[in-house]
Amino acid sequence: DIVMTQSPDSLAVSLGERATINCKSSQSLLYSSNNKNYLAWYQQKPGQPPKLLIYWASTRESGVPDRFSGSGSGTDFTLTISSLQAEDVAVYYCQQYFFTPLTFGPGTKVDI
Amino acid sequence: EVQLVESGGGLVQPGGSLRLSCAASGFTFSSHWMHWVRQAPGKGLVWVSRIYGDGSSPTYADSVKGRFTISRDNARNTLYLQMNSLGAEDTALYYCTRGSTAAGNLGDYWGQGTLVTVSS
């Protein structure tokens, strides 16, 4: 199984400041046939289901504010919130969707 | 508007069974892979099972293989999860998710979840 790790476990960022979350996979998520990384980022607010933010490591889902961006390739990925807003307080998960079993990182809690 | 509404959760004794349902609307159900993902209280997300749009190739996490069965009724736009031999470790909020057209294993819409509690 592909193991996903995230760092840090939690972080507190001032409003308007940058938040950076790292995700590492135990195997490469880059598929050479299409040059795509099978890595997604989800946001989960308290009492709500996860919401898809980013897929293919860097493609923003429709309607997601452009302060959210994803980068990375292979085994190392990053989610960046360029200017943290109050509504961004949540737990963020990375997920690999390359192989079953699909696996998620343990989550990173972002607070103000 | 895409909607996924789970139901069927509840309190069940260890060793018991439960069938979860997920009613889908707002999209062509049969065109999408569907998944179940669970989240134990205060814990992270764990993928449980997947089924193709035509109902073929059910796939399971090792932790539920042989105990859980995923199925779907495309005429009723409904996804199911039959859960047998339940244990305390199965206590969780169970979400159904739609596989994206971009990639079938990518969950682009999630329901609100249905809570399963296994306890005597």
XYZ file of C-alpha atoms in Angstrom, chain B:
120
model
C -26.874 19.947 -8.622
C -25.022 16.809 -7.582
C -26.396 15.335 -4.368
C -25.365 12.249 -2.432
C -27.483 11.311 0.574
C -26.400 8.440 2.790
C -28.724 6.537 5.103
C -28.912 3.299 7.045
C -26.464 4.015 9.815
C -27.199 3.391 13.462
C -26.269 1.468 16.577
C -25.504 -2.221 16.066
C -24.113 -4.878 18.349
C -20.730 -6.476 17.693
C -21.113 -9.256 15.155
C -24.192 -7.643 13.679
C -24.983 -6.414 10.188
C -26.078 -3.168 8.602
C -26.783 -2.012 5.062
C -25.928 1.528 4.087
C -27.505 3.305 1.123
C -26.435 6.346 -0.849
C -29.070 8.024 -3.010
C -27.544 9.954 -5.887
C -29.071 12.714 -7.985
C -28.059 15.510 -10.317
C -25.786 13.428 -12.540
C -25.742 10.303 -14.703
C -25.155 7.801 -11.919
C -24.203 4.856 -14.113
C -21.361 6.832 -15.700
C -19.417 7.194 -12.482
C -17.358 4.958 -10.261
C -18.530 5.232 -6.666
C -16.665 4.838 -3.393
C -17.235 4.472 0.322
C -14.856 6.274 2.680
C -15.101 6.194 6.464
C -13.908 8.389 9.295
C -13.756 7.188 12.876
C -14.653 9.846 15.460
C -11.846 12.392 15.668
C -9.718 10.462 13.185
C -8.670 10.667 9.545
C -10.171 9.444 6.284
C -9.971 5.784 5.295
C -11.033 4.435 1.916
C -13.308 1.389 2.198
C -14.511 0.252 -1.208
C -15.043 1.122 -4.880
C -17.337 -0.073 -7.640
C -17.346 0.713 -11.350
C -20.264 2.421 -13.057
C -21.635 -0.822 -14.483
C -21.424 -2.536 -11.099
C -18.337 -4.555 -11.928
C -14.955 -4.856 -10.232
C -15.823 -4.264 -6.588
C -12.638 -3.511 -4.668
C -12.115 -3.412 -0.907
C -9.700 -2.327 1.759
C -8.073 -5.326 3.446
C -9.722 -4.356 6.736
C -13.215 -5.025 5.350
C -12.575 -7.678 2.697
C -14.814 -10.687 3.184
C -17.147 -8.770 5.528
C -18.396 -5.845 3.422
C -20.045 -5.938 -0.002
C -20.456 -2.918 -2.245
C -23.181 -2.869 -4.869
C -25.289 -0.454 -6.857
C -28.678 -0.220 -8.519
C -28.324 2.083 -11.495
C -32.075 2.035 -12.128
C -32.602 3.482 -8.646
C -29.453 5.688 -8.678
C -28.415 4.113 -5.393
C -25.161 2.803 -3.987
C -25.075 0.245 -1.188
C -22.682 -1.113 1.383
C -23.646 -4.356 3.108
C -21.644 -4.667 6.294
C -21.457 -7.978 8.167
C -19.532 -9.206 11.214
C -19.204 -5.675 12.494
C -16.682 -4.856 15.187
C -15.880 -1.818 17.288
C -13.214 -0.874 14.752
C -15.959 -0.286 12.173
C -17.475 2.545 14.205
C -17.247 5.570 11.931
C -19.013 8.108 9.785
C -19.425 6.516 6.371
C -19.309 8.772 3.314
C -20.196 7.883 -0.241
C -18.200 9.731 -2.860
C -18.517 10.089 -6.596
C -15.592 9.217 -8.820
C -14.657 12.145 -11.003
C -14.818 12.044 -14.797
C -11.183 13.214 -14.700
C -10.175 10.068 -12.811
C -12.505 7.436 -11.442
C -10.578 7.123 -8.186
C -10.809 10.858 -7.484
C -13.726 11.713 -5.201
C -15.158 14.999 -6.399
C -18.475 15.030 -4.509
C -19.134 13.695 -1.029
C -22.315 13.082 0.901
C -22.826 14.250 4.476
C -22.213 10.760 5.808
C -24.128 8.259 7.936
C -22.894 7.259 11.378
C -22.347 3.616 12.258
C -21.783 2.786 15.916
C -20.844 -0.752 16.893
C -21.333 -1.285 20.599
C -23.023 -3.627 23.058
